[in-house]
Amino acid sequence: MQERKPRQIARELALLSLSQLPVNPKKLEKMEQDRLVPKLVLAAVRTLRSEVQDTLDNAAAELQRSNDRLLSSQTRANDLETARTMVKEAIEYTQTAINKLGAAVEFPELIQLANQDREVREYARDIILTVNENRESIDEEISSALVDWQVTRLAHIDRDILRIAVAEMKHLEVPQSVAINEAVELAKRYSEEDSHRFINGVLRRVIEQKKSTVTSDQ
């Protein structure tokens, strides 16, 4: 694993845990430190397993569709081109799954660092509590920055990456450039091939909207 700072590890742990943890933040607030890390790790493993399985299922489906298209076609050029596109998409899905499996291989070291470093545990909890306590307002900011899209329709990994970045900028006093850069890196590590560009664009629109709001209030 490339050496990462405690907050980077905390973001990763929070990202992979968010969708599996109870929305009620009070349960986490009361949880003792020695119980928190196993809870976060278990949630993270479940998320990663689900993500890998879904991606592999998508790859298998695309391969089956391309195979069916080839078998049913009469070698027409448009059928062959469609089949090629399907195979390409299947390869991309498979590559994404391989990347996520690579992250899973690094999990033992991540767990060890989380157990040893108090800052990792505390910041991961801060992120999760902040996102859960302010979910409605955070989602509103993201929604206003989306173009013809809704937060609820985003892939949950992308949605949680955006939520963490907005929470850090708005509530945890993280510089905007840092929050965006870290969100992009998380997207490269855990999301689809072009998701990091999408994440970057949405977060930059969030910042622009904030600037516009401040300017109009003055």
mmCIF file of C-alpha atoms in Angstrom:
data_model
loop_
_atom_site.group_PDB
_atom_site.id
_atom_site.type_symbol
_atom_site.label_atom_id
_atom_site.label_comp_id
_atom_site.label_asym_id
_atom_site.label_seq_id
_atom_site.Cartn_x
_atom_site.Cartn_y
_atom_site.Cartn_z
ATOM 1 C CA MET A 1 0.000 0.000 0.000
ATOM 2 C CA GLN A 2 1.335 3.420 -0.903
ATOM 3 C CA GLU A 3 1.961 5.342 2.290
ATOM 4 C CA ARG A 4 -1.017 7.506 3.089
ATOM 5 C CA LYS A 5 -1.772 10.027 5.782
ATOM 6 C CA PRO A 6 -4.165 9.206 8.642
ATOM 7 C CA ARG A 7 -6.951 11.358 7.212
ATOM 8 C CA GLN A 8 -6.676 9.681 3.829
ATOM 9 C CA ILE A 9 -7.086 6.293 5.482
ATOM 10 C CA ALA A 10 -9.975 7.653 7.551
ATOM 11 C CA ARG A 11 -11.746 8.919 4.414
ATOM 12 C CA GLU A 12 -11.391 5.543 2.768
ATOM 13 C CA LEU A 13 -12.737 3.731 5.815
ATOM 14 C CA ALA A 14 -15.630 6.185 6.127
ATOM 15 C CA LEU A 15 -16.471 5.904 2.422
ATOM 16 C CA LEU A 16 -16.667 2.120 2.479
ATOM 17 C CA SER A 17 -18.615 2.107 5.747
ATOM 18 C CA LEU A 18 -21.251 4.770 5.151
ATOM 19 C CA SER A 19 -23.767 2.741 3.177
ATOM 20 C CA GLN A 20 -23.680 -0.161 5.647
ATOM 21 C CA LEU A 21 -23.951 1.765 8.922
ATOM 22 C CA PRO A 22 -27.136 2.888 10.676
ATOM 23 C CA VAL A 23 -28.289 6.350 9.647
ATOM 24 C CA ASN A 24 -28.886 7.235 13.299
ATOM 25 C CA PRO A 25 -25.587 8.880 14.384
ATOM 26 C CA LYS A 26 -26.354 8.479 18.100
ATOM 27 C CA LYS A 27 -25.386 4.801 17.946
ATOM 28 C CA LEU A 28 -21.914 5.675 16.711
ATOM 29 C CA GLU A 29 -21.496 8.566 19.135
ATOM 30 C CA LYS A 30 -21.965 6.205 22.073
ATOM 31 C CA MET A 31 -19.779 3.451 20.651
ATOM 32 C CA GLU A 32 -16.456 2.880 22.406
ATOM 33 C CA GLN A 33 -13.260 3.173 20.375
ATOM 34 C CA ASP A 34 -12.371 -0.519 20.661
ATOM 35 C CA ARG A 35 -15.751 -1.428 19.135
ATOM 36 C CA LEU A 36 -15.756 1.283 16.470
ATOM 37 C CA VAL A 37 -12.960 0.005 14.231
ATOM 38 C CA PRO A 38 -14.330 -3.572 13.914
ATOM 39 C CA LYS A 39 -17.735 -2.091 13.098
ATOM 40 C CA LEU A 40 -16.303 0.164 10.393
ATOM 41 C CA VAL A 41 -14.105 -2.583 8.966
ATOM 42 C CA LEU A 42 -16.972 -5.076 8.748
ATOM 43 C CA ALA A 43 -19.134 -2.477 6.996
ATOM 44 C CA ALA A 44 -16.276 -1.640 4.617
ATOM 45 C CA VAL A 45 -15.685 -5.284 3.709
ATOM 46 C CA ARG A 46 -19.390 -5.777 2.990
ATOM 47 C CA THR A 47 -19.446 -2.717 0.732
ATOM 48 C CA LEU A 48 -16.343 -3.738 -1.177
ATOM 49 C CA ARG A 49 -17.618 -7.288 -1.640
ATOM 50 C CA SER A 50 -20.929 -5.972 -2.963
ATOM 51 C CA GLU A 51 -19.205 -3.524 -5.314
ATOM 52 C CA VAL A 52 -16.914 -6.202 -6.753
ATOM 53 C CA GLN A 53 -19.791 -8.650 -7.229
ATOM 54 C CA ASP A 54 -22.001 -6.063 -8.925
ATOM 55 C CA THR A 55 -19.211 -5.035 -11.274
ATOM 56 C CA LEU A 56 -18.399 -8.629 -12.210
ATOM 57 C CA ASP A 57 -22.104 -9.327 -12.773
ATOM 58 C CA ASN A 58 -22.278 -6.342 -15.131
ATOM 59 C CA ALA A 59 -19.214 -7.603 -17.011
ATOM 60 C CA ALA A 60 -20.717 -11.075 -17.361
ATOM 61 C CA ALA A 61 -23.998 -9.635 -18.610
ATOM 62 C CA GLU A 62 -22.238 -7.527 -21.245
ATOM 63 C CA LEU A 63 -20.226 -10.516 -22.443
ATOM 64 C CA GLN A 64 -23.383 -12.599 -22.712
ATOM 65 C CA ARG A 65 -25.157 -9.859 -24.658
ATOM 66 C CA SER A 66 -22.252 -9.493 -27.076
ATOM 67 C CA ASN A 67 -22.093 -13.264 -27.549
ATOM 68 C CA ASP A 68 -25.847 -13.412 -28.231
ATOM 69 C CA ARG A 69 -25.560 -10.572 -30.718
ATOM 70 C CA LEU A 70 -22.776 -12.358 -32.616
ATOM 71 C CA LEU A 71 -24.604 -15.682 -32.683
ATOM 72 C CA SER A 72 -27.874 -14.145 -33.853
ATOM 73 C CA SER A 73 -26.345 -11.826 -36.437
ATOM 74 C CA GLN A 74 -25.502 -12.560 -40.029
ATOM 75 C CA THR A 75 -22.117 -10.874 -39.652
ATOM 76 C CA ARG A 76 -23.606 -7.511 -40.548
ATOM 77 C CA ALA A 77 -21.208 -4.650 -39.909
ATOM 78 C CA ASN A 78 -23.526 -2.899 -37.445
ATOM 79 C CA ASP A 79 -23.999 -6.111 -35.417
ATOM 80 C CA LEU A 80 -20.266 -6.694 -35.248
ATOM 81 C CA GLU A 81 -19.647 -3.113 -34.151
ATOM 82 C CA THR A 82 -22.296 -3.402 -31.439
ATOM 83 C CA ALA A 83 -20.743 -6.637 -30.202
ATOM 84 C CA ARG A 84 -17.317 -4.992 -30.075
ATOM 85 C CA THR A 85 -18.745 -2.152 -27.995
ATOM 86 C CA MET A 86 -20.325 -4.631 -25.587
ATOM 87 C CA VAL A 87 -17.059 -6.537 -25.210
ATOM 88 C CA LYS A 88 -15.211 -3.272 -24.562
ATOM 89 C CA GLU A 89 -17.701 -2.363 -21.826
ATOM 90 C CA ALA A 90 -17.336 -5.820 -20.308
ATOM 91 C CA ILE A 91 -13.552 -5.399 -20.221
ATOM 92 C CA GLU A 92 -13.939 -2.013 -18.525
ATOM 93 C CA TYR A 93 -16.259 -3.508 -15.896
ATOM 94 C CA THR A 94 -13.766 -6.309 -15.298
ATOM 95 C CA GLN A 95 -10.877 -3.862 -14.932
ATOM 96 C CA THR A 96 -12.862 -1.876 -12.382
ATOM 97 C CA ALA A 97 -13.551 -5.061 -10.431
ATOM 98 C CA ILE A 98 -9.843 -5.944 -10.511
ATOM 99 C CA ASN A 99 -8.989 -2.487 -9.142
ATOM 100 C CA LYS A 100 -11.446 -2.975 -6.295
ATOM 101 C CA LEU A 101 -10.020 -6.410 -5.559
ATOM 102 C CA GLY A 102 -6.593 -4.774 -5.435
ATOM 103 C CA ALA A 103 -7.909 -2.429 -2.749
ATOM 104 C CA ALA A 104 -9.276 -5.439 -0.863
ATOM 105 C CA VAL A 105 -5.817 -7.037 -0.833
ATOM 106 C CA GLU A 106 -4.536 -3.949 1.013
ATOM 107 C CA PHE A 107 -7.241 -4.193 3.655
ATOM 108 C CA PRO A 108 -5.180 -5.976 6.350
ATOM 109 C CA GLU A 109 -2.709 -3.088 6.414
ATOM 110 C CA LEU A 110 -5.535 -0.533 6.453
ATOM 111 C CA ILE A 111 -7.122 -2.341 9.419
ATOM 112 C CA GLN A 112 -3.820 -2.374 11.271
ATOM 113 C CA LEU A 113 -3.317 1.358 10.703
ATOM 114 C CA ALA A 114 -6.876 2.090 11.821
ATOM 115 C CA ASN A 115 -6.333 0.150 15.029
ATOM 116 C CA GLN A 116 -2.986 1.754 15.769
ATOM 117 C CA ASP A 117 -3.731 5.374 14.872
ATOM 118 C CA ARG A 118 -6.258 7.223 16.985
ATOM 119 C CA GLU A 119 -6.542 10.020 14.406
ATOM 120 C CA VAL A 120 -7.764 7.522 11.799
ATOM 121 C CA ARG A 121 -10.512 6.249 14.090
ATOM 122 C CA GLU A 122 -11.609 9.672 15.263
ATOM 123 C CA TYR A 123 -11.645 11.313 11.845
ATOM 124 C CA ALA A 124 -13.490 8.411 10.243
ATOM 125 C CA ARG A 125 -16.134 8.749 12.937
ATOM 126 C CA ASP A 126 -16.235 12.546 12.511
ATOM 127 C CA ILE A 127 -16.904 12.127 8.788
ATOM 128 C CA ILE A 128 -19.642 9.544 9.263
ATOM 129 C CA LEU A 129 -21.384 11.501 12.018
ATOM 130 C CA THR A 130 -21.172 14.766 10.046
ATOM 131 C CA VAL A 131 -22.584 13.207 6.889
ATOM 132 C CA ASN A 132 -25.428 11.519 8.762
ATOM 133 C CA GLU A 133 -26.322 14.558 10.857
ATOM 134 C CA ASN A 134 -26.322 16.913 7.866
ATOM 135 C CA ARG A 135 -27.400 14.519 5.120
ATOM 136 C CA GLU A 136 -30.380 16.589 3.981
ATOM 137 C CA SER A 137 -28.512 19.866 3.530
ATOM 138 C CA ILE A 138 -25.500 18.106 1.994
ATOM 139 C CA ASP A 139 -27.706 16.313 -0.526
ATOM 140 C CA GLU A 140 -29.406 19.601 -1.386
ATOM 141 C CA GLU A 141 -26.054 21.170 -2.240
ATOM 142 C CA ILE A 142 -25.096 18.182 -4.373
ATOM 143 C CA SER A 143 -28.484 18.122 -6.110
ATOM 144 C CA SER A 144 -28.231 21.784 -7.043
ATOM 145 C CA ALA A 145 -24.825 21.093 -8.633
ATOM 146 C CA LEU A 146 -26.046 18.138 -10.677
ATOM 147 C CA VAL A 147 -27.184 18.737 -14.247
ATOM 148 C CA ASP A 148 -30.447 16.916 -15.067
ATOM 149 C CA TRP A 149 -29.741 14.291 -12.417
ATOM 150 C CA GLN A 150 -30.728 13.409 -8.858
ATOM 151 C CA VAL A 151 -28.648 12.399 -5.861
ATOM 152 C CA THR A 152 -30.760 9.287 -5.341
ATOM 153 C CA ARG A 153 -29.908 8.068 -8.866
ATOM 154 C CA LEU A 154 -26.144 8.235 -8.377
ATOM 155 C CA ALA A 155 -24.114 5.091 -7.783
ATOM 156 C CA HIS A 156 -23.867 4.882 -4.007
ATOM 157 C CA ILE A 157 -20.047 5.034 -4.032
ATOM 158 C CA ASP A 158 -20.127 8.261 -6.075
ATOM 159 C CA ARG A 159 -22.887 9.663 -3.870
ATOM 160 C CA ASP A 160 -20.922 8.953 -0.691
ATOM 161 C CA ILE A 161 -17.702 10.394 -2.142
ATOM 162 C CA LEU A 162 -19.585 13.617 -2.898
ATOM 163 C CA ARG A 163 -21.197 13.639 0.544
ATOM 164 C CA ILE A 164 -17.839 13.252 2.280
ATOM 165 C CA ALA A 165 -16.259 16.053 0.235
ATOM 166 C CA VAL A 166 -19.134 18.484 0.854
ATOM 167 C CA ALA A 167 -19.183 17.578 4.551
ATOM 168 C CA GLU A 168 -15.454 18.255 4.799
ATOM 169 C CA MET A 169 -15.694 21.599 3.024
ATOM 170 C CA LYS A 170 -18.820 22.804 4.786
ATOM 171 C CA HIS A 171 -18.542 21.361 8.301
ATOM 172 C CA LEU A 172 -15.015 20.039 8.947
ATOM 173 C CA GLU A 173 -13.011 23.066 7.770
ATOM 174 C CA VAL A 174 -11.086 21.169 5.113
ATOM 175 C CA PRO A 175 -9.749 23.430 2.313
ATOM 176 C CA GLN A 176 -11.800 23.122 -0.848
ATOM 177 C CA SER A 177 -8.855 22.073 -3.012
ATOM 178 C CA VAL A 178 -7.900 19.320 -0.564
ATOM 179 C CA ALA A 179 -11.457 17.992 -0.300
ATOM 180 C CA ILE A 180 -11.814 17.880 -4.095
ATOM 181 C CA ASN A 181 -8.422 16.243 -4.676
ATOM 182 C CA GLU A 182 -9.124 13.573 -2.064
ATOM 183 C CA ALA A 183 -12.582 12.916 -3.535
ATOM 184 C CA VAL A 184 -11.065 12.479 -7.004
ATOM 185 C CA GLU A 185 -8.511 10.000 -5.653
ATOM 186 C CA LEU A 186 -11.238 7.995 -3.915
ATOM 187 C CA ALA A 187 -13.203 7.898 -7.173
ATOM 188 C CA LYS A 188 -10.162 6.650 -9.094
ATOM 189 C CA ARG A 189 -9.686 3.923 -6.505
ATOM 190 C CA TYR A 190 -13.240 2.714 -6.009
ATOM 191 C CA SER A 191 -15.549 3.984 -8.735
ATOM 192 C CA GLU A 192 -15.950 3.567 -12.485
ATOM 193 C CA GLU A 193 -13.358 4.634 -15.038
ATOM 194 C CA ASP A 194 -14.589 8.191 -15.690
ATOM 195 C CA SER A 195 -16.242 8.855 -12.337
ATOM 196 C CA HIS A 196 -13.359 10.957 -11.043
ATOM 197 C CA ARG A 197 -14.032 13.549 -13.770
ATOM 198 C CA PHE A 198 -17.725 13.581 -12.895
ATOM 199 C CA ILE A 199 -16.924 13.961 -9.162
ATOM 200 C CA ASN A 200 -14.502 16.798 -9.876
ATOM 201 C CA GLY A 201 -17.058 18.640 -12.010
ATOM 202 C CA VAL A 202 -19.878 18.353 -9.476
ATOM 203 C CA LEU A 203 -17.722 19.554 -6.577
ATOM 204 C CA ARG A 204 -16.430 22.516 -8.559
ATOM 205 C CA ARG A 205 -20.025 23.503 -9.310
ATOM 206 C CA VAL A 206 -20.787 23.237 -5.579
ATOM 207 C CA ILE A 207 -17.989 25.732 -4.919
ATOM 208 C CA GLU A 208 -19.134 28.047 -7.697
ATOM 209 C CA GLN A 209 -22.662 28.044 -6.303
ATOM 210 C CA LYS A 210 -21.360 28.947 -2.863
ATOM 211 C CA LYS A 211 -19.403 31.851 -4.348
ATOM 212 C CA SER A 212 -22.487 33.028 -6.229
ATOM 213 C CA THR A 213 -24.568 32.873 -3.052
ATOM 214 C CA VAL A 214 -22.001 34.875 -1.083
ATOM 215 C CA THR A 215 -21.751 37.469 -3.852
ATOM 216 C CA SER A 216 -25.511 37.903 -4.097
ATOM 217 C CA ASP A 217 -25.797 38.333 -0.316
ATOM 218 C CA GLN A 218 -23.264 41.166 -0.243
#
